[in-house]
mmCIF file of C-alpha atoms in Angstrom:
data_model
loop_
_atom_site.group_PDB
_atom_site.id
_atom_site.type_symbol
_atom_site.label_atom_id
_atom_site.label_comp_id
_atom_site.label_asym_id
_atom_site.label_seq_id
_atom_site.Cartn_x
_atom_site.Cartn_y
_atom_site.Cartn_z
ATOM 1 C CA MET I 552 5.311 19.399 -15.346
ATOM 2 C CA THR I 553 2.850 17.857 -12.041
ATOM 3 C CA GLU I 554 3.266 19.908 -9.361
ATOM 4 C CA VAL I 555 2.783 17.880 -6.162
ATOM 5 C CA THR I 556 0.299 19.933 -4.109
ATOM 6 C CA GLU I 557 -1.418 20.292 -0.390
ATOM 7 C CA VAL I 558 -4.456 18.596 0.213
ATOM 8 C CA THR I 559 -6.394 19.259 3.372
ATOM 9 C CA GLY I 560 -2.756 18.927 5.197
ATOM 10 C CA LEU I 561 -1.973 15.763 2.398
ATOM 11 C CA ALA I 562 0.595 15.911 -0.240
ATOM 12 C CA CYS I 563 -0.087 14.271 -2.695
ATOM 13 C CA ARG I 564 0.276 14.132 -6.611
ATOM 14 C CA ARG I 565 -2.211 13.795 -9.192
ATOM 15 C CA GLU I 566 -1.485 12.905 -12.853
ATOM 16 C CA GLY I 567 -3.650 11.503 -15.937
ATOM 17 C CA THR I 568 -6.714 10.859 -17.148
ATOM 18 C CA GLY I 569 -9.453 8.814 -16.487
ATOM 19 C CA ALA I 570 -11.108 6.721 -13.665
ATOM 20 C CA PRO I 571 -9.975 8.130 -10.782
ATOM 21 C CA VAL I 572 -7.086 5.189 -9.048
ATOM 22 C CA LEU I 573 -6.913 6.160 -5.184
ATOM 23 C CA PHE I 574 -2.884 4.596 -4.702
ATOM 24 C CA LEU I 575 -1.978 4.161 -1.294
ATOM 25 C CA HIS I 576 1.787 3.314 -0.577
ATOM 26 C CA GLY I 577 2.782 1.180 1.941
ATOM 27 C CA HIS I 578 5.500 1.951 4.507
ATOM 28 C CA TRP I 579 7.941 2.631 2.372
ATOM 29 C CA LEU I 580 7.943 4.724 -0.880
ATOM 30 C CA ALA I 581 5.693 7.557 0.326
ATOM 31 C CA ARG I 582 8.175 10.030 -1.247
ATOM 32 C CA ASP I 583 8.350 8.062 -4.721
ATOM 33 C CA TRP I 584 6.455 8.528 -8.081
ATOM 34 C CA THR I 585 7.755 5.495 -9.776
ATOM 35 C CA PRO I 586 7.444 3.349 -12.700
ATOM 36 C CA LEU I 587 4.254 1.844 -12.105
ATOM 37 C CA HIS I 588 2.783 5.693 -10.942
ATOM 38 C CA GLU I 589 3.763 6.369 -14.622
ATOM 39 C CA ALA I 590 2.338 3.680 -15.747
ATOM 40 C CA LEU I 591 -1.113 3.422 -14.206
ATOM 41 C CA ALA I 592 -1.259 7.474 -14.600
ATOM 42 C CA ARG I 593 -1.293 6.786 -19.014
ATOM 43 C CA ARG I 594 -4.059 4.783 -18.268
ATOM 44 C CA PHE I 595 -5.950 6.287 -15.640
ATOM 45 C CA ASP I 596 -6.684 9.634 -13.313
ATOM 46 C CA LEU I 597 -3.527 8.101 -10.926
ATOM 47 C CA ILE I 598 -3.913 10.074 -7.130
ATOM 48 C CA ALA I 599 -1.163 9.504 -5.261
ATOM 49 C CA PRO I 600 -1.205 10.625 -1.311
ATOM 50 C CA ALA I 601 1.245 10.633 1.206
ATOM 51 C CA ALA I 602 -0.375 9.347 4.592
ATOM 52 C CA PRO I 603 -0.633 11.631 7.406
ATOM 53 C CA GLY I 604 3.371 11.345 8.948
ATOM 54 C CA PHE I 605 4.940 9.920 5.593
ATOM 55 C CA GLY I 606 6.661 12.072 2.999
ATOM 56 C CA ASP I 607 5.394 15.664 3.053
ATOM 57 C CA SER I 608 2.369 14.845 4.576
ATOM 58 C CA PRO I 609 2.477 16.398 8.452
ATOM 59 C CA ARG I 610 0.669 14.024 11.636
ATOM 60 C CA PRO I 611 -1.907 16.087 12.886
ATOM 61 C CA ALA I 612 -2.505 14.955 16.517
ATOM 62 C CA TRP I 613 -5.508 13.565 16.143
ATOM 63 C CA VAL I 614 -4.379 11.047 13.964
ATOM 64 C CA THR I 615 -3.199 8.021 15.935
ATOM 65 C CA GLY I 616 -4.477 4.779 14.081
ATOM 66 C CA ARG I 617 -5.529 3.718 10.699
ATOM 67 C CA ASP I 618 -9.104 4.849 11.264
ATOM 68 C CA ASP I 619 -7.886 8.087 11.397
ATOM 69 C CA VAL I 620 -5.285 8.114 8.086
ATOM 70 C CA VAL I 621 -8.943 6.522 6.843
ATOM 71 C CA LEU I 622 -10.798 9.373 7.915
ATOM 72 C CA ALA I 623 -7.917 11.646 6.212
ATOM 73 C CA PHE I 624 -7.974 9.974 3.077
ATOM 74 C CA ARG I 625 -11.732 10.495 1.901
ATOM 75 C CA ASP I 626 -11.035 13.990 2.942
ATOM 76 C CA LEU I 627 -8.904 13.923 0.354
ATOM 77 C CA LEU I 628 -11.337 12.371 -2.503
ATOM 78 C CA ASP I 629 -14.132 15.095 -0.569
ATOM 79 C CA ALA I 630 -11.613 18.338 -0.987
ATOM 80 C CA LEU I 631 -10.935 16.491 -5.614
ATOM 81 C CA GLY I 632 -14.832 16.392 -5.569
ATOM 82 C CA VAL I 633 -14.110 12.712 -6.617
ATOM 83 C CA GLU I 634 -16.945 10.763 -5.490
ATOM 84 C CA ARG I 635 -16.092 7.435 -6.173
ATOM 85 C CA ALA I 636 -12.348 5.536 -6.877
ATOM 86 C CA HIS I 637 -10.897 3.047 -7.629
ATOM 87 C CA LEU I 638 -8.324 1.775 -4.779
ATOM 88 C CA VAL I 639 -5.054 0.437 -5.270
ATOM 89 C CA GLY I 640 -2.719 -0.089 -1.915
ATOM 90 C CA TYR I 641 0.813 -1.712 -1.407
ATOM 91 C CA GLY I 642 1.588 -3.404 1.805
ATOM 92 C CA LEU I 643 0.408 -1.185 4.451
ATOM 93 C CA GLY I 644 -1.646 0.667 1.602
ATOM 94 C CA GLY I 645 -3.517 -2.543 1.054
ATOM 95 C CA TRP I 646 -4.214 -2.921 4.869
ATOM 96 C CA LEU I 647 -5.192 0.466 5.000
ATOM 97 C CA ALA I 648 -6.847 0.410 1.178
ATOM 98 C CA ALA I 649 -9.118 -2.316 2.765
ATOM 99 C CA ASP I 650 -9.906 -0.364 5.817
ATOM 100 C CA PHE I 651 -11.170 2.238 3.509
ATOM 101 C CA ALA I 652 -13.581 0.026 1.417
ATOM 102 C CA ILE I 653 -14.553 -1.994 5.071
ATOM 103 C CA TRP I 654 -15.645 2.250 6.174
ATOM 104 C CA SER I 655 -16.465 3.459 3.168
ATOM 105 C CA PRO I 656 -17.871 0.777 0.218
ATOM 106 C CA ASP I 657 -20.276 3.416 -1.863
ATOM 107 C CA GLN I 658 -16.997 5.324 -2.591
ATOM 108 C CA VAL I 659 -14.790 2.395 -3.487
ATOM 109 C CA ALA I 660 -15.202 1.135 -7.372
ATOM 110 C CA SER I 661 -13.024 -2.046 -7.191
ATOM 111 C CA LEU I 662 -9.865 -3.212 -4.973
ATOM 112 C CA SER I 663 -6.344 -3.560 -5.650
ATOM 113 C CA VAL I 664 -4.259 -5.240 -2.927
ATOM 114 C CA LEU I 665 -0.380 -5.668 -3.398
ATOM 115 C CA ALA I 666 1.395 -8.190 -1.330
ATOM 116 C CA PRO I 667 -0.340 -6.816 1.476
ATOM 117 C CA PHE I 668 -0.150 -7.028 5.149
ATOM 118 C CA GLY I 669 -3.037 -7.274 7.511
ATOM 119 C CA LEU I 670 -3.952 -10.804 8.535
ATOM 120 C CA ARG I 671 -2.479 -13.132 10.785
ATOM 121 C CA VAL I 672 -2.141 -16.531 9.118
ATOM 122 C CA PRO I 673 -0.584 -18.593 11.852
ATOM 123 C CA ASP I 674 2.527 -20.857 11.129
ATOM 124 C CA HIS I 675 3.637 -18.103 8.569
ATOM 125 C CA PRO I 676 4.054 -14.439 9.701
ATOM 126 C CA ILE I 677 4.761 -11.462 7.936
ATOM 127 C CA ALA I 678 8.410 -10.180 8.510
ATOM 128 C CA ASP I 679 9.052 -8.141 10.853
ATOM 129 C CA VAL I 680 10.469 -4.711 8.855
ATOM 130 C CA PHE I 681 11.147 -3.208 12.039
ATOM 131 C CA ILE I 682 13.531 -5.012 13.765
ATOM 132 C CA MET I 683 15.222 -5.875 9.678
ATOM 133 C CA ASN I 684 18.991 -5.613 9.621
ATOM 134 C CA PRO I 685 19.255 -2.765 6.574
ATOM 135 C CA ALA I 686 22.738 -4.866 4.925
ATOM 136 C CA VAL I 687 19.736 -8.287 4.366
ATOM 137 C CA TYR I 688 17.430 -5.505 2.519
ATOM 138 C CA ASP I 689 18.326 -6.450 -0.782
ATOM 139 C CA ASP I 690 17.666 -10.216 -0.010
ATOM 140 C CA ALA I 691 14.823 -9.538 1.840
ATOM 141 C CA TYR I 692 12.874 -7.324 -0.540
ATOM 142 C CA PHE I 693 14.052 -7.123 -4.126
ATOM 143 C CA ASN I 694 15.692 -11.084 -4.315
ATOM 144 C CA GLY I 695 19.293 -9.676 -4.575
ATOM 145 C CA GLU I 696 18.136 -7.411 -7.321
ATOM 146 C CA PRO I 697 17.784 -4.382 -5.604
ATOM 147 C CA VAL I 698 16.909 -0.999 -7.068
ATOM 148 C CA ASP I 699 18.655 1.903 -6.902
ATOM 149 C CA GLY I 700 17.863 4.425 -4.387
ATOM 150 C CA ALA I 701 15.036 2.419 -3.134
ATOM 151 C CA VAL I 702 15.580 1.653 0.410
ATOM 152 C CA PRO I 703 12.665 -0.173 1.716
ATOM 153 C CA GLY I 704 13.128 0.275 6.122
ATOM 154 C CA PRO I 705 16.045 3.497 7.008
ATOM 155 C CA GLY I 706 18.773 2.263 6.558
ATOM 156 C CA THR I 707 22.165 4.208 7.100
ATOM 157 C CA PRO I 708 22.529 7.642 6.879
ATOM 158 C CA ALA I 709 25.491 6.647 4.242
ATOM 159 C CA GLN I 710 22.038 5.324 2.022
ATOM 160 C CA GLY I 711 21.050 8.541 0.326
ATOM 161 C CA GLY I 712 22.906 11.285 3.101
ATOM 162 C CA ALA I 713 22.018 12.082 6.661
ATOM 163 C CA GLU I 714 18.449 14.033 5.185
ATOM 164 C CA ALA I 715 17.134 11.181 3.389
ATOM 165 C CA TYR I 716 18.277 8.710 6.447
ATOM 166 C CA ALA I 717 16.323 10.303 8.765
ATOM 167 C CA ALA I 718 13.487 10.911 6.408
ATOM 168 C CA ARG I 719 12.979 7.460 6.746
ATOM 169 C CA TYR I 720 13.049 6.772 9.824
ATOM 170 C CA GLY I 721 10.726 9.312 10.239
ATOM 171 C CA ASP I 722 8.262 7.370 7.784
ATOM 172 C CA MET I 723 9.213 4.263 9.446
ATOM 173 C CA GLY I 724 8.197 5.293 12.668
ATOM 174 C CA MET I 725 4.969 6.403 11.526
ATOM 175 C CA ALA I 726 4.354 2.935 10.106
ATOM 176 C CA ALA I 727 5.572 2.130 14.196
ATOM 177 C CA ALA I 728 2.108 3.797 15.193
ATOM 178 C CA LEU I 729 0.014 2.754 12.480
ATOM 179 C CA MET I 730 1.540 -1.521 13.432
ATOM 180 C CA TRP I 731 3.592 -1.963 15.712
ATOM 181 C CA ASP I 732 0.934 -2.916 18.556
ATOM 182 C CA PHE I 733 -1.136 -4.588 16.511
ATOM 183 C CA ARG I 734 0.648 -6.579 13.046
ATOM 184 C CA TYR I 735 -3.045 -7.880 11.879
ATOM 185 C CA ASP I 736 -6.557 -7.145 12.353
ATOM 186 C CA LEU I 737 -8.127 -10.558 13.524
ATOM 187 C CA LYS I 738 -11.562 -8.103 12.213
ATOM 188 C CA LEU I 739 -11.133 -8.772 8.774
ATOM 189 C CA GLU I 740 -11.170 -12.370 8.960
ATOM 190 C CA ARG I 741 -15.265 -11.847 9.118
ATOM 191 C CA ARG I 742 -15.009 -8.242 7.334
ATOM 192 C CA LEU I 743 -13.511 -8.711 3.985
ATOM 193 C CA PRO I 744 -15.755 -10.877 2.919
ATOM 194 C CA ARG I 745 -18.958 -8.780 3.399
ATOM 195 C CA LEU I 746 -17.412 -6.361 1.203
ATOM 196 C CA GLY I 747 -18.886 -6.798 -1.825
ATOM 197 C CA VAL I 748 -16.566 -5.417 -4.189
ATOM 198 C CA PRO I 749 -14.562 -6.127 -6.888
ATOM 199 C CA ALA I 750 -11.037 -6.988 -5.610
ATOM 200 C CA LEU I 751 -7.616 -8.162 -6.899
ATOM 201 C CA VAL I 752 -4.970 -9.875 -5.640
ATOM 202 C CA LEU I 753 -1.066 -9.733 -6.153
ATOM 203 C CA GLU I 754 1.668 -11.433 -5.008
ATOM 204 C CA ALA I 755 5.194 -11.461 -5.904
ATOM 205 C CA GLU I 756 6.172 -15.333 -7.070
ATOM 206 C CA GLN I 757 9.020 -15.595 -4.375
ATOM 207 C CA ASP I 758 8.113 -12.928 -1.575
ATOM 208 C CA ARG I 759 10.337 -13.279 1.979
ATOM 209 C CA ILE I 760 8.373 -10.361 3.665
ATOM 210 C CA VAL I 761 4.550 -11.246 2.898
ATOM 211 C CA PRO I 762 4.186 -15.313 2.940
ATOM 212 C CA VAL I 763 2.376 -16.643 0.397
ATOM 213 C CA GLU I 764 -0.186 -18.168 2.161
ATOM 214 C CA HIS I 765 -1.335 -14.058 3.215
ATOM 215 C CA THR I 766 -2.083 -13.771 -0.052
ATOM 216 C CA ALA I 767 -3.368 -16.845 -0.735
ATOM 217 C CA ARG I 768 -6.208 -16.001 2.697
ATOM 218 C CA TRP I 769 -6.438 -12.617 1.135
ATOM 219 C CA ALA I 770 -8.029 -14.408 -2.233
ATOM 220 C CA ASP I 771 -10.329 -16.604 -0.539
ATOM 221 C CA LEU I 772 -11.894 -14.254 2.096
ATOM 222 C CA LEU I 773 -12.580 -11.318 -1.154
ATOM 223 C CA ASP I 774 -13.757 -13.935 -3.500
ATOM 224 C CA ALA I 775 -10.736 -12.177 -5.900
ATOM 225 C CA LYS I 776 -8.608 -13.046 -8.450
ATOM 226 C CA ARG I 777 -5.168 -13.882 -7.221
ATOM 227 C CA THR I 778 -2.352 -12.907 -9.861
ATOM 228 C CA ALA I 779 1.349 -13.931 -9.130
ATOM 229 C CA VAL I 780 4.015 -11.443 -10.465
ATOM 230 C CA PRO I 781 7.973 -12.245 -11.004
ATOM 231 C CA GLY I 782 10.219 -11.558 -8.353
ATOM 232 C CA GLY I 783 10.698 -10.640 -4.460
ATOM 233 C CA HIS I 784 8.305 -8.252 -2.140
ATOM 234 C CA ALA I 785 9.459 -5.179 -4.198
ATOM 235 C CA PHE I 786 7.852 -6.506 -7.195
ATOM 236 C CA PRO I 787 5.620 -2.735 -7.707
ATOM 237 C CA LEU I 788 9.281 -1.630 -8.478
ATOM 238 C CA THR I 789 11.648 -4.461 -10.117
ATOM 239 C CA SER I 790 8.585 -6.036 -12.544
ATOM 240 C CA PRO I 791 5.765 -2.102 -13.359
ATOM 241 C CA GLY I 792 4.783 -2.845 -16.395
ATOM 242 C CA GLN I 793 3.766 -6.541 -15.450
ATOM 243 C CA THR I 794 2.479 -5.073 -11.948
ATOM 244 C CA ALA I 795 0.695 -2.106 -14.156
ATOM 245 C CA ALA I 796 -0.949 -4.207 -16.493
ATOM 246 C CA HIS I 797 -2.602 -6.536 -13.953
ATOM 247 C CA ILE I 798 -4.640 -3.842 -12.236
ATOM 248 C CA THR I 799 -5.249 -2.056 -15.572
ATOM 249 C CA ALA I 800 -6.984 -4.932 -17.051
ATOM 250 C CA PHE I 801 -8.535 -5.976 -14.205
ATOM 251 C CA ILE I 802 -10.266 -1.952 -13.402
ATOM 252 C CA GLN I 803 -10.687 -1.985 -16.578
ATOM 253 C CA GLY I 804 -12.977 -4.703 -16.802
ATOM 254 C CA VAL I 805 -14.930 -3.510 -13.573
ATOM 255 C CA GLN I 806 -15.492 -0.481 -16.167
#
């Protein structure tokens, strides 16, 4: 049984052997070890931290923006003795993974972004996840086919109990601290093409949170392979096998 351990202040779960893969969660799922994690851990040394302020990771006073979160992830890899890792990020985690690659390219073997946040695409905004009515979660994230126990936002106290509600509310509060004022980074337009790392962009066939125009733009800027997975924005949960297969094939092709 793998224990969740504290490393440099971050709650982090690590399983598997092989090439190191740093998996960065989005604005939700910070506490979850999902079937996608399980599938990736069968192929790789999977490192899945909860970002500062998310899950069981405390938020130090010095963490005020995405750059500080990236520094925390760098410290984590250093503490684990990992010199270079493949980065995989979902949603907000995709944005953070790109930031990591921009600021620490020597530590990045490849970059895989899953329905990433971070770009501004005129006339095609990402859904405002902070004002979304819990009544539309199932439709917006799962296209009407929800996964039991998966709540994309704070939801209501009735969904998992008051303790789970408080935890989800805290996660969304930290997500807001990272992207409330700036829902996108205009500098990504210039910085992503300069990365020069192998990249993969995964999108949902019918994403109602991140419009397809965003993943198309990410692929253009990164000169990356772009692949669609069945389902909605929650495709890492609803199609974990296919998602893992695409990520695995890509990373193995890079090695």
